[in-house]
Coordinates of C-alpha atoms in Angstrom, one line a residue:
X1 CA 87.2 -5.2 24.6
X2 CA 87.9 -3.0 21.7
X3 CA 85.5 -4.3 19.7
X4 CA 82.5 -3.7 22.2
X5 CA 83.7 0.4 22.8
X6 CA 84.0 0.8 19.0
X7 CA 80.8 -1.2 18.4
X8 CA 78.9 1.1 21.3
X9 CA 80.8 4.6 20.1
X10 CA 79.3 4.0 16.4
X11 CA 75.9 3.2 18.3
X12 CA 76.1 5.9 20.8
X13 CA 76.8 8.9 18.2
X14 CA 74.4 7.5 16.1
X15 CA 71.9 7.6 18.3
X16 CA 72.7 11.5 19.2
X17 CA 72.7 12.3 15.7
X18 CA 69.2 11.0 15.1
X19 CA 68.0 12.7 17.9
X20 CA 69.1 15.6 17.1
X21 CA 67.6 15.4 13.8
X22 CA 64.4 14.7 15.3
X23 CA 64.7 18.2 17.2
X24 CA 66.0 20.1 14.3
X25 CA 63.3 18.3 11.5
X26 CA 60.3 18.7 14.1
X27 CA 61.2 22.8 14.3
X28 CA 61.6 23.1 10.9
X29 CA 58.5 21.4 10.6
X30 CA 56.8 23.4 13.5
X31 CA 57.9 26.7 12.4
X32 CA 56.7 26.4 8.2
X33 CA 53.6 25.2 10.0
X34 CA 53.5 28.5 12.1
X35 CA 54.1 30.8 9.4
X36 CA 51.4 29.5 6.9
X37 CA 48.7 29.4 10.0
X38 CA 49.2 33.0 11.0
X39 CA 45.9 35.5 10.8
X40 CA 46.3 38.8 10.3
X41 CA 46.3 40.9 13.6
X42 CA 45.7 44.6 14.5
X43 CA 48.3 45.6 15.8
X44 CA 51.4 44.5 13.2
X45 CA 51.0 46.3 10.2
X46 CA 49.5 44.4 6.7
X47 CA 52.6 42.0 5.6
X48 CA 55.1 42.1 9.0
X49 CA 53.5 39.3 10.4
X50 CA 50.6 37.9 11.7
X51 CA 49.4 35.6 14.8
X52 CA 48.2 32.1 15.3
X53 CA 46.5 29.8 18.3
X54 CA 47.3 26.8 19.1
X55 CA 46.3 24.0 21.6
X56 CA 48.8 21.4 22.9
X57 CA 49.1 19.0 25.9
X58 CA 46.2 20.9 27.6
X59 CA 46.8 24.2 27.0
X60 CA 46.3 26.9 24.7
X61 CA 49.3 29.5 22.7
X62 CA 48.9 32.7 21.2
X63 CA 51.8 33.0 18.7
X64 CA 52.6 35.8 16.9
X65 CA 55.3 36.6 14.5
X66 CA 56.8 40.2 13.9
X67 CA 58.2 39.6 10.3
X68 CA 61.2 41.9 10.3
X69 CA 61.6 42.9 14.1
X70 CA 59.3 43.7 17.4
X71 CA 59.0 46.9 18.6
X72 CA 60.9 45.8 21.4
X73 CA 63.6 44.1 22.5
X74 CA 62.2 40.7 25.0
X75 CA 64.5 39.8 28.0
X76 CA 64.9 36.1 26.7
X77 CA 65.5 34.8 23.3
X78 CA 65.3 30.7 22.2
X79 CA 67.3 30.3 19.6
X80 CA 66.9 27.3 17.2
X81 CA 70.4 26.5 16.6
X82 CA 72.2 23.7 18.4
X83 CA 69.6 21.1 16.9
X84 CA 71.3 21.6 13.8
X85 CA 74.5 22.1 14.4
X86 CA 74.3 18.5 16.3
X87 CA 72.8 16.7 13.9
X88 CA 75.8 18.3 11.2
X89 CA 78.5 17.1 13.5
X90 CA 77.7 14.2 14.7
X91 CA 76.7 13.1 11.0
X92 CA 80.3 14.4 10.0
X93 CA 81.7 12.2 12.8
X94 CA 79.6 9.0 11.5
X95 CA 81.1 9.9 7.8
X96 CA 84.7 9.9 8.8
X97 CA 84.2 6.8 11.5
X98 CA 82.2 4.5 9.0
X99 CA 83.3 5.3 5.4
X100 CA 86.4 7.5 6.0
X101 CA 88.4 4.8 8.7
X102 CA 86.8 2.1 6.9
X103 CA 87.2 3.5 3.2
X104 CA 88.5 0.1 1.4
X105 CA 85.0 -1.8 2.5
X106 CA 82.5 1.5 1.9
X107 CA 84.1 4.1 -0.1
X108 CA 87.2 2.9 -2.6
X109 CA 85.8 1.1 -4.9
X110 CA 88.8 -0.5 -7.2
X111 CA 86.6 -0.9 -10.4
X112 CA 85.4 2.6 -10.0
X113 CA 89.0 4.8 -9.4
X114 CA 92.5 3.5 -8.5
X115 CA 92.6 5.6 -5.2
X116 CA 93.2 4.9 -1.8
X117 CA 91.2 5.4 1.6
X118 CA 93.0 9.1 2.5
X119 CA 92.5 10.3 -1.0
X120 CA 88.7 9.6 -1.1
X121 CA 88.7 10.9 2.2
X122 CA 90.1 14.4 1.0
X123 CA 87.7 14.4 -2.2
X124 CA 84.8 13.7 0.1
X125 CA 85.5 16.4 2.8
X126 CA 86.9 18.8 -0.1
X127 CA 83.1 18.2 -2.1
X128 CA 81.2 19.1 1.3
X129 CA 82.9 22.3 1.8
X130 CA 83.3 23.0 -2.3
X131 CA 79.6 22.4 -2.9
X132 CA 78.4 24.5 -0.2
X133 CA 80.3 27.3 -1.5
X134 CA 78.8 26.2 -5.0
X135 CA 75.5 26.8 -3.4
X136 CA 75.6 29.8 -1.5
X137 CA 77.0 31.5 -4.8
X138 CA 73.9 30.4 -6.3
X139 CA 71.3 31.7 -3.9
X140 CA 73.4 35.3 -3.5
X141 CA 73.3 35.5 -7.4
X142 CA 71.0 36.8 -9.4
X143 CA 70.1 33.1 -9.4
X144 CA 68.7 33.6 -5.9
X145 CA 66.1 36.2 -7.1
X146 CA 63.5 33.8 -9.0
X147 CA 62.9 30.7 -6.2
X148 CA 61.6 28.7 -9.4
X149 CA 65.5 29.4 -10.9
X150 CA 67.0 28.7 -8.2
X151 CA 64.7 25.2 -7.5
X152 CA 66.0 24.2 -10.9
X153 CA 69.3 24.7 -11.1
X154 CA 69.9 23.8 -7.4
X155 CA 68.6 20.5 -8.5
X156 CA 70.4 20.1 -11.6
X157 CA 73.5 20.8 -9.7
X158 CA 72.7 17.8 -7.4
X159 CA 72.0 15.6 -9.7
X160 CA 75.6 16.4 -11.3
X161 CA 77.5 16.2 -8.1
X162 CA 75.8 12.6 -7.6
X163 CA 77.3 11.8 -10.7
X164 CA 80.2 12.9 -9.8
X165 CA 80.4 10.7 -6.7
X166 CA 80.0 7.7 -9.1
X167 CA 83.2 8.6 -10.4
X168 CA 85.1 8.2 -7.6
X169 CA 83.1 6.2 -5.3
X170 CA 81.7 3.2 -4.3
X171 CA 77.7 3.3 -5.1
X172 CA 77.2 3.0 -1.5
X173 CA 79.7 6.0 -0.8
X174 CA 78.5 8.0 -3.5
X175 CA 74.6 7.9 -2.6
X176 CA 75.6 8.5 1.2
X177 CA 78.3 11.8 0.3
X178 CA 74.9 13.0 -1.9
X179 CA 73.0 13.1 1.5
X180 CA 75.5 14.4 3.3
X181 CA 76.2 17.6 0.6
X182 CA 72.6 18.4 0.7
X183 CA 73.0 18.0 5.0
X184 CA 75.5 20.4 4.9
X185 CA 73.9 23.2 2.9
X186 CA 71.0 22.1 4.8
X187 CA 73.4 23.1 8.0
X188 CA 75.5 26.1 6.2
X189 CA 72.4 27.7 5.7
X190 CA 72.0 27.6 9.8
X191 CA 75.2 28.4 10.5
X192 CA 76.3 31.0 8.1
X193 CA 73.0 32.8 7.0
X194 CA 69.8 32.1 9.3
X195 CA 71.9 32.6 13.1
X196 CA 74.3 35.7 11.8
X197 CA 71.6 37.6 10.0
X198 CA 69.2 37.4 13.0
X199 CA 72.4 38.6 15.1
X200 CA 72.6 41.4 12.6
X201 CA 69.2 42.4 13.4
X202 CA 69.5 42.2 17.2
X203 CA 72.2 44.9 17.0
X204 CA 70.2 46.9 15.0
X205 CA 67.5 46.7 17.2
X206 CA 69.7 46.5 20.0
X207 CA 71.4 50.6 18.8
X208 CA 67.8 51.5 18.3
X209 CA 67.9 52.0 14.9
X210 CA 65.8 49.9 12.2
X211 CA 66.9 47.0 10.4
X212 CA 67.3 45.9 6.6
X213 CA 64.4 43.8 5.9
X214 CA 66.4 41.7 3.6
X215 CA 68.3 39.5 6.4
X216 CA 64.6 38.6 7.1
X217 CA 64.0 37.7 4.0
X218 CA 67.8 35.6 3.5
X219 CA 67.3 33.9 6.1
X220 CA 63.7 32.7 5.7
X221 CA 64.8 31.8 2.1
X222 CA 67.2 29.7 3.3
X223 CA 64.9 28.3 6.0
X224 CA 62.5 27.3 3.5
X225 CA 65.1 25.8 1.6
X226 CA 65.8 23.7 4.5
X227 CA 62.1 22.6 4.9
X228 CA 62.6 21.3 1.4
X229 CA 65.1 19.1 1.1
X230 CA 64.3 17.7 4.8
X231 CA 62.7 14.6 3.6
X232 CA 65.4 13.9 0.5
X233 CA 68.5 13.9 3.2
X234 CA 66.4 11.6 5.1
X235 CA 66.2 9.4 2.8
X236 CA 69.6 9.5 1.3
X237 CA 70.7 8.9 4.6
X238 CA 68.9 5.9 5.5
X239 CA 70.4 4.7 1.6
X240 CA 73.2 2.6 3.0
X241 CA 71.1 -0.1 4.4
X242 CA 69.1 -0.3 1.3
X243 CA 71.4 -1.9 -1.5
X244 CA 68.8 -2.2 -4.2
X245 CA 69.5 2.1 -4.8
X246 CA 73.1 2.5 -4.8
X247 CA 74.1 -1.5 -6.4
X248 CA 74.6 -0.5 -9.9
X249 CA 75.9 3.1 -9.7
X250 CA 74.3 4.4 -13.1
X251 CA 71.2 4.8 -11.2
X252 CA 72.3 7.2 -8.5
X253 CA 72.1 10.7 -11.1
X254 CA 68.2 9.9 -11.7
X255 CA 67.6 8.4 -8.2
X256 CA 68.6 11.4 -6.4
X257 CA 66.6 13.5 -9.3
X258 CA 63.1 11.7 -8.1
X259 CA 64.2 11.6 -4.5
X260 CA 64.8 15.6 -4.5
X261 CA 61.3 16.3 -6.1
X262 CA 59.1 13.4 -4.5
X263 CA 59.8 14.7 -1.5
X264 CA 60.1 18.5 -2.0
X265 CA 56.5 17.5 -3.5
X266 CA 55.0 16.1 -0.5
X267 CA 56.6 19.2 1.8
X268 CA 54.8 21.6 -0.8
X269 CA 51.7 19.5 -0.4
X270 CA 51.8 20.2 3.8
X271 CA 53.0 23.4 3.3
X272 CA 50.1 24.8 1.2
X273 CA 47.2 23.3 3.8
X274 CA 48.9 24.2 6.4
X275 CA 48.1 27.5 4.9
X276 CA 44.4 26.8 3.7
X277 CA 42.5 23.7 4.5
X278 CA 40.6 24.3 1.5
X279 CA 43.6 24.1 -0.7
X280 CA 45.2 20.3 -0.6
X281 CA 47.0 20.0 -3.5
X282 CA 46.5 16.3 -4.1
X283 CA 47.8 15.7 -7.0
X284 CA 51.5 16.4 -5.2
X285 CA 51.3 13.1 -3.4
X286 CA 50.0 11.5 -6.9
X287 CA 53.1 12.7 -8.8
X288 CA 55.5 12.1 -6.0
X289 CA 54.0 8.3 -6.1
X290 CA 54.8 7.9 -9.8
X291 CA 58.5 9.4 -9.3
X292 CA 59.4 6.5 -6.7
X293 CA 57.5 4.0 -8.5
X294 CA 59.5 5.1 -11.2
X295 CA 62.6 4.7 -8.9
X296 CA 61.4 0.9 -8.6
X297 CA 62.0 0.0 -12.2
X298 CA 64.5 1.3 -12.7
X299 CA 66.4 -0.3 -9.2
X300 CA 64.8 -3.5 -11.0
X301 CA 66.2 -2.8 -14.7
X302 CA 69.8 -2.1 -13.1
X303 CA 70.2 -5.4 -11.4
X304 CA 70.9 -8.4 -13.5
X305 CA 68.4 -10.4 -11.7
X306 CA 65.6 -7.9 -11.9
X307 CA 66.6 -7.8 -16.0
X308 CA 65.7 -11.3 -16.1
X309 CA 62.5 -10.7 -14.3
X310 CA 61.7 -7.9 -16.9
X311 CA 63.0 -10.3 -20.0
X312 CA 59.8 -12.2 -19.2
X313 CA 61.1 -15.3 -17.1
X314 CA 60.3 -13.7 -13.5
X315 CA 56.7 -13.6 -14.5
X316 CA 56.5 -17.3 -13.6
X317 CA 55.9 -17.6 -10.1
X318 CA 59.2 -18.4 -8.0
X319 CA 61.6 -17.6 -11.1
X320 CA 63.6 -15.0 -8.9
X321 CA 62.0 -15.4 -5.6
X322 CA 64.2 -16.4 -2.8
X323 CA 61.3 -19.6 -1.6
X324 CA 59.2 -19.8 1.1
X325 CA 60.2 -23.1 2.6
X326 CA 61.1 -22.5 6.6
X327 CA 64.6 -21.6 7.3
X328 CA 64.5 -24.0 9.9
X329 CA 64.0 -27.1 7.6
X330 CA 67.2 -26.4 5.2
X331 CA 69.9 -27.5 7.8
X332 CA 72.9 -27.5 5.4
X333 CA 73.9 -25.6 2.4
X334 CA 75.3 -27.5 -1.1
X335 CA 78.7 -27.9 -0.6
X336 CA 79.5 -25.6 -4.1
X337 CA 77.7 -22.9 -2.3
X338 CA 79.7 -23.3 0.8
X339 CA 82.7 -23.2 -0.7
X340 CA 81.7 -19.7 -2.3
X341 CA 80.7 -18.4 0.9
X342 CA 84.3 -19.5 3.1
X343 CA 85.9 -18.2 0.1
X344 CA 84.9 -14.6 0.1
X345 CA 82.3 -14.4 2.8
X346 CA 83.5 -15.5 5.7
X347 CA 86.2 -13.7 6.5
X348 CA 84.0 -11.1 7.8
X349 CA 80.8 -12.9 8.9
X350 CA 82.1 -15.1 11.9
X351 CA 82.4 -15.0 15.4
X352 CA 85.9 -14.7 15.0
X353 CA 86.4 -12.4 11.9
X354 CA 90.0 -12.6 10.7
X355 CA 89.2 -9.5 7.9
X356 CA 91.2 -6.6 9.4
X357 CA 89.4 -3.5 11.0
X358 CA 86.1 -6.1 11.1
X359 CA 85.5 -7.1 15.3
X360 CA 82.1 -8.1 15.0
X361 CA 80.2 -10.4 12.3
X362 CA 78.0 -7.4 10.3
X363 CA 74.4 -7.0 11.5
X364 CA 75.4 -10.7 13.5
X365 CA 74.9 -12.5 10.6
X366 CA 77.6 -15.8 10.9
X367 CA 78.1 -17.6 7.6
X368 CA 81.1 -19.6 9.0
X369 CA 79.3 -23.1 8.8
X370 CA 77.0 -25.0 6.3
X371 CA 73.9 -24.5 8.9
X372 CA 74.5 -20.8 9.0
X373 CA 75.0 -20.8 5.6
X374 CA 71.5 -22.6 4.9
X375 CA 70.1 -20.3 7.3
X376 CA 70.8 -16.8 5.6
X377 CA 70.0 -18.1 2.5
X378 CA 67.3 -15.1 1.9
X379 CA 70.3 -12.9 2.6
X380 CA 72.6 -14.3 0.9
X381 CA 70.5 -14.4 -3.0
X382 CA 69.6 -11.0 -2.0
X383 CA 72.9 -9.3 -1.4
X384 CA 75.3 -11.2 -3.7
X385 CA 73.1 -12.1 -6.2
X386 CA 69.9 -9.3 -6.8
X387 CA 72.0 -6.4 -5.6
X388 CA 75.3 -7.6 -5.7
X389 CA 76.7 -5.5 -3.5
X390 CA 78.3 -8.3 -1.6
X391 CA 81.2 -8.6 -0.4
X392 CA 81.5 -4.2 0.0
X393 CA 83.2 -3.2 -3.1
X394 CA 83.6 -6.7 -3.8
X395 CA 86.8 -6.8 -1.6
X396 CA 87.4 -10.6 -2.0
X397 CA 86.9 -11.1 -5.6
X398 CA 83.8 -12.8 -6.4
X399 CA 83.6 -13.8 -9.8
X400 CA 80.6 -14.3 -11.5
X401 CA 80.7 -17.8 -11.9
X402 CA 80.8 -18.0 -8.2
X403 CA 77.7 -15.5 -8.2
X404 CA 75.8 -18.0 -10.8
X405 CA 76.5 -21.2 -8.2
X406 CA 74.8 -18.8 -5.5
X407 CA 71.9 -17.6 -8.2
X408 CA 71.3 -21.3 -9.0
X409 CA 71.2 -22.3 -5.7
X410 CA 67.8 -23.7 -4.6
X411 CA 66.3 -24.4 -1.6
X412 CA 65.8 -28.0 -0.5
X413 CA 62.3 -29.1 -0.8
X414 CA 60.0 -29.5 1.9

């Protein structure tokens, strides 16, 4: 019974938090969109705004935008808030129930650092909460005053906290903490400097008096910000399903380097037709394709496999691909390789896992038998062998003669 409610509480908060995502992404989308569409209008002066139409679902909207504050005060106020805060906390709950409760399979990596599950816990939580400050002490210096400067060495400040990670984490942990840094300034930003400066200029308005134009202009810094690094949290996010970019953890630094501009690149692409539909700059997307091509060979030049490939031997057709044979005709697997598998797989992977904090077989996949085994052979070369990221942390001790039976193992032939 346990198993099932902690099985449907990680599935039910993950759920939430990618909806609320959607919400907050699609207005931070929306509203970038807004502000480069909006035409001049009579009646707000040169530079405080401007007004756009739009037609949706049938029906048309006048929007206009009053850059510092209206005239007057409306009745009713939406305010774009809860989407992110959320997304922020049901992320944070994800972090603690996944890598944080189950830190000796995700985070603590022995060959890394000698530390144990509550002590990468507290460096995790203390980098969230120490790089936001990092970053807000950026943008308020005199930093903040040049956006390119402030691009740059935002950047260059990910890229060393990545590094960082790989220090005391596993690759997996590391990448995913990266994501989750750039979430919460992402969030902070929200929290701390979009919602209280836009308070600060209800007063204002509210006691009739006029307000600073620069918590305007903060807090649409800080928005923009956030429309920037959308599509690199994204991606970082989704990182822990994809081995291939955190298995050999000298890859993160420069991974999260061409993540961070590919997709600030394509953003800047939509951001600038969005304002003039005569102005694509194409050659964003170009650049942004090199950068994660890029990010291919160098996934590929990390893995031991993927050197071989390079080395010359992959070019021959089948040298490090998995076979194409039917799962269904390879009904037993070697006994070598099933030995390899009981040994330090299936502790975990079987209907009845025995590893501790484990209820259910990962993703379902059962390697407790020689026809299971046969039948995840694709997943098995892939994970333990190409990435080797398998077993998490390498928790059972796989030595690499025992990853040389699985490399060597072939499929039977048709």
């Amino acid at each position: 019974m346990m198993a099932y409610v902690l099985e449907w509480g990680s599935l039910l908060f993950r759920w939430l938090h990618i909806i609320a995502a959607m919400a907050w992404i699609g207005a931070s989308f929306f509203f970038m969109h807004l502000d480069a569409s909006l035409k001049p209008l009579a009646s707000i002066p040169p530079g405080k705004g401007g007004v756009d139409w739009q037609v949706h679902g049938g029906g048309f909207y006048e929007m206009k935008k009053f850059m510092f504050a209206p005239e007057g005060m409306p009745l009713e106020l939406t305010w774009h808030k809860w989407q992110a805060y959320t997304t922020w906390i049901s992320g944070f709950f994800l972090l603690v129930w996944i890598y944080y409760a189950q830190a000796s399979l995700y985070l603590v990596d022995p060959d890394v650092a000698a530390i144990t599950g509550i002590q990468a816990s507290a460096i995790g939580i203390a980098s969230l909460a120490g790089g936001w400050i990092v970053y807000d002490l950026i943008c308020k210096s005199w930093i903040g005053r040049s956006e390119i400067r402030l691009a740059f060495v935002s950047l260059a400040f990910s890229v060393a906290v990545a590094y960082g990670y790989t220090c005391v984490f596993s690759g997996r942990g590391a990448l995913v903490h990266t994501g989750a840094l750039l979430a919460t300034w992402m969030a902070g930003n929200v929290f701390l400097i979009i919602i209280p400066n836009q308070r600060k200029v209800i007063a204002t308005l509210m006691a009739g008096e006029t307000p600073d134009s620069k918590y305007g202009l903060q807090a649409k810094q800080r928005s923009t910000h956030n429309n920037y690094l959308t599509l690199a949290v994204v991606l970082l996010m989704m990182s822990n399903h994809y081995p291939i970019l955190y298995s050999n953890p000298a890859i993160i630094p420069p991974s999260v380097l061409m993540i961070i501009v590919s997709s600030a690149l394509i953003r800047y692409f939509y951001n600038v037709r969005h304002a003039d539909h005569g102005k694509s700059p194409w050659w964003a997307w170009a650049v942004a394709a090199i950068l994660l091509w890029c990010m291919f060979w160098l996934a590929m030049a990390a893995s031991p496999s993927g050197r071989e490939w390079l080395k010359g031997e992959g070019w021959k057709l089948g040298a490090l691909t998995t076979g194409t044979s039917s799962p269904h005709r390879h009904v037993s697997a070697p006994p070598e390789v099933v030995e390899v598998v009981t040994t330090r797989c299936s502790m975990c992977h079987a209907s009845e896992p025995v590893w501790d904090g484990i209820q259910i077989a990962p993703k379902a996949v059962l390697l407790d038998t020689p026809e299971n085994i046969a039948r995840e052979y694709d997943a098995i070369k892939l994970q333990a062998v190409i990435a080797g990221v398998m077993p998490p942390n390498n928790v059972t001790s796989m030595t690499d003669r025992e990853r040389a039976v699985l490399a060597n193992w072939k499929r039977d032939a048709d």
